[in-house]
Amino acid sequence: MYAAINLLQLRGHIRSIEEAGSAMRTLVAHIVREGNLELVLTKGVYRSDLNGFFSELKHNSKKLNRPSTRQIEHHAKDGAVIFFESEDRTFDHYTVIRIKEGTERVELFDSYGFREIHLSDGRWFVDNQPISILNLYYLEC
């Protein structure tokens, strides 16, 4: 839920804490209607749910499976959500990425305690831990 709202904020579709709160209430109501609120709050959402969140908030999005580096860098220019897991599979996470202002470098927009994402020798790392980017979501605007 947070990644969807954070991407909408990055893209300028959410401009205030009140608008973010309204979006959160809309998503919680959607989950209550369509899913399992307790599971979402304790375990998170399954990857297929993110497009449903954007749809519920009246935005069209697309999902890429196993996006290439070129696709990641391209969509980060406007902001995108990635879903990644550590190579040892001890954690997975949704986060919003963008291109760092004045550079061509991908950076984290909502870090959830992580400091950085970077590419080295064709592999992605978060805080120097190798990751696999499983999905990328971007808005069609």
CSV table of C-alpha atoms in Angstrom, one decimal:
chain,number,residue,atom,x,y,z
A,1,MET,CA,0.0,0.0,0.0
A,2,TYR,CA,2.7,2.4,0.9
A,3,ALA,CA,4.7,1.9,-2.3
A,4,ALA,CA,1.6,2.6,-4.4
A,5,ILE,CA,0.9,5.8,-2.4
A,6,ASN,CA,4.5,6.9,-2.5
A,7,LEU,CA,4.7,6.5,-6.3
A,8,LEU,CA,1.6,8.6,-6.7
A,9,GLN,CA,3.2,11.2,-4.5
A,10,LEU,CA,6.4,11.1,-6.5
A,11,ARG,CA,4.4,11.6,-9.7
A,12,GLY,CA,2.5,14.5,-8.2
A,13,HIS,CA,-0.9,12.8,-8.0
A,14,ILE,CA,-0.9,13.0,-4.2
A,15,ARG,CA,0.1,16.4,-2.9
A,16,SER,CA,-0.7,16.4,0.8
A,17,ILE,CA,-1.0,14.2,3.9
A,18,GLU,CA,-4.8,14.5,3.6
A,19,GLU,CA,-4.7,13.1,0.1
A,20,ALA,CA,-2.3,10.3,1.2
A,21,GLY,CA,-4.7,9.5,4.1
A,22,SER,CA,-7.7,9.4,1.7
A,23,ALA,CA,-5.8,7.1,-0.6
A,24,MET,CA,-4.9,4.8,2.3
A,25,ARG,CA,-8.5,4.7,3.5
A,26,THR,CA,-9.6,3.8,-0.1
A,27,LEU,CA,-7.0,0.9,-0.2
A,28,VAL,CA,-8.0,-0.4,3.2
A,29,ALA,CA,-11.7,-0.4,2.2
A,30,HIS,CA,-10.7,-2.2,-1.1
A,31,ILE,CA,-8.8,-4.9,0.9
A,32,VAL,CA,-11.7,-5.4,3.3
A,33,ARG,CA,-14.0,-5.9,0.3
A,34,GLU,CA,-11.7,-8.0,-1.8
A,35,GLY,CA,-9.2,-9.7,0.4
A,36,ASN,CA,-7.9,-10.4,3.9
A,37,LEU,CA,-7.1,-7.2,5.9
A,38,GLU,CA,-5.3,-9.1,8.7
A,39,LEU,CA,-3.1,-11.0,6.2
A,40,VAL,CA,-2.2,-7.8,4.4
A,41,LEU,CA,-1.4,-5.9,7.6
A,42,THR,CA,0.8,-8.7,9.0
A,43,LYS,CA,2.3,-10.2,5.8
A,44,GLY,CA,2.0,-7.6,3.1
A,45,VAL,CA,0.4,-8.0,-0.3
A,46,TYR,CA,1.0,-10.4,-3.0
A,47,ARG,CA,2.7,-8.9,-6.1
A,48,SER,CA,-0.5,-9.2,-8.3
A,49,ASP,CA,-2.3,-6.9,-5.9
A,50,LEU,CA,-0.3,-3.8,-6.7
A,51,ASN,CA,-2.0,-3.2,-10.1
A,52,GLY,CA,-5.3,-3.6,-8.3
A,53,PHE,CA,-4.3,-0.8,-5.8
A,54,PHE,CA,-3.5,1.6,-8.6
A,55,SER,CA,-6.7,0.7,-10.4
A,56,GLU,CA,-8.7,1.3,-7.2
A,57,LEU,CA,-7.0,4.8,-7.0
A,58,LYS,CA,-8.0,5.5,-10.6
A,59,HIS,CA,-4.6,5.1,-12.2
A,60,ASN,CA,-3.5,2.6,-14.9
A,61,SER,CA,-0.3,0.7,-14.3
A,62,LYS,CA,1.7,-2.0,-15.9
A,63,LYS,CA,3.8,-4.8,-14.4
A,64,LEU,CA,7.0,-6.1,-15.9
A,65,ASN,CA,8.3,-9.5,-14.7
A,66,ARG,CA,12.1,-9.8,-14.3
A,67,PRO,CA,12.7,-6.4,-15.8
A,68,SER,CA,16.0,-5.8,-17.6
A,69,THR,CA,18.5,-3.2,-16.4
A,70,ARG,CA,17.5,-1.0,-19.4
A,71,GLN,CA,13.8,-1.3,-18.4
A,72,ILE,CA,14.5,-0.5,-14.8
A,73,GLU,CA,16.6,2.6,-15.7
A,74,HIS,CA,14.0,3.8,-18.2
A,75,HIS,CA,11.0,3.6,-15.9
A,76,ALA,CA,12.9,5.0,-13.0
A,77,LYS,CA,13.1,8.3,-14.9
A,78,ASP,CA,9.4,8.9,-14.1
A,79,GLY,CA,9.4,6.8,-10.9
A,80,ALA,CA,8.5,3.1,-10.5
A,81,VAL,CA,7.8,0.5,-7.9
A,82,ILE,CA,10.1,-2.5,-7.8
A,83,PHE,CA,9.6,-5.7,-5.9
A,84,PHE,CA,12.8,-7.4,-5.0
A,85,GLU,CA,14.1,-10.2,-2.9
A,86,SER,CA,17.6,-10.8,-1.4
A,87,GLU,CA,19.5,-13.5,-3.2
A,88,ASP,CA,19.5,-15.6,0.0
A,89,ARG,CA,15.7,-15.1,0.1
A,90,THR,CA,15.8,-13.8,3.7
A,91,PHE,CA,13.7,-10.8,2.8
A,92,ASP,CA,11.6,-9.2,0.1
A,93,HIS,CA,10.3,-5.7,-0.3
A,94,TYR,CA,8.5,-3.2,-2.4
A,95,THR,CA,10.1,0.2,-2.9
A,96,VAL,CA,9.8,3.2,-5.1
A,97,ILE,CA,12.8,4.1,-7.3
A,98,ARG,CA,13.7,7.2,-9.3
A,99,ILE,CA,16.7,8.7,-11.1
A,100,LYS,CA,18.7,10.8,-8.8
A,101,GLU,CA,18.4,14.5,-9.8
A,102,GLY,CA,21.3,15.6,-12.1
A,103,THR,CA,22.5,12.0,-12.7
A,104,GLU,CA,21.6,8.9,-14.5
A,105,ARG,CA,21.8,6.9,-11.3
A,106,VAL,CA,18.8,4.9,-9.9
A,107,GLU,CA,18.1,5.8,-6.2
A,108,LEU,CA,15.5,4.8,-3.6
A,109,PHE,CA,12.6,7.2,-3.1
A,110,ASP,CA,11.0,5.4,-0.1
A,111,SER,CA,13.8,3.5,1.6
A,112,TYR,CA,12.1,1.7,4.5
A,113,GLY,CA,15.5,1.8,6.3
A,114,PHE,CA,17.6,1.0,3.3
A,115,ARG,CA,20.3,3.5,2.3
A,116,GLU,CA,21.0,2.8,-1.3
A,117,ILE,CA,20.4,0.8,-4.5
A,118,HIS,CA,23.1,0.4,-7.0
A,119,LEU,CA,24.2,-1.6,-10.1
A,120,SER,CA,27.6,-3.2,-10.2
A,121,ASP,CA,28.8,-5.6,-12.9
A,122,GLY,CA,25.2,-6.2,-14.1
A,123,ARG,CA,23.9,-7.0,-10.7
A,124,TRP,CA,21.6,-4.9,-8.4
A,125,PHE,CA,22.5,-4.4,-4.7
A,126,VAL,CA,20.6,-2.8,-1.8
A,127,ASP,CA,22.9,-1.7,1.0
A,128,ASN,CA,25.6,-3.9,-0.6
A,129,GLN,CA,23.4,-7.0,-0.5
A,130,PRO,CA,22.7,-8.6,-3.8
A,131,ILE,CA,19.1,-8.6,-4.8
A,132,SER,CA,16.9,-9.9,-7.6
A,133,ILE,CA,14.4,-7.5,-9.0
A,134,LEU,CA,11.3,-9.7,-9.7
A,135,ASN,CA,8.8,-7.1,-10.8
A,136,LEU,CA,8.6,-3.5,-11.8
A,137,TYR,CA,5.4,-1.4,-11.8
A,138,TYR,CA,5.0,1.9,-13.6
A,139,LEU,CA,2.1,4.3,-14.2
A,140,GLU,CA,0.7,4.9,-17.6
A,141,CYS,CA,-0.1,8.6,-17.6
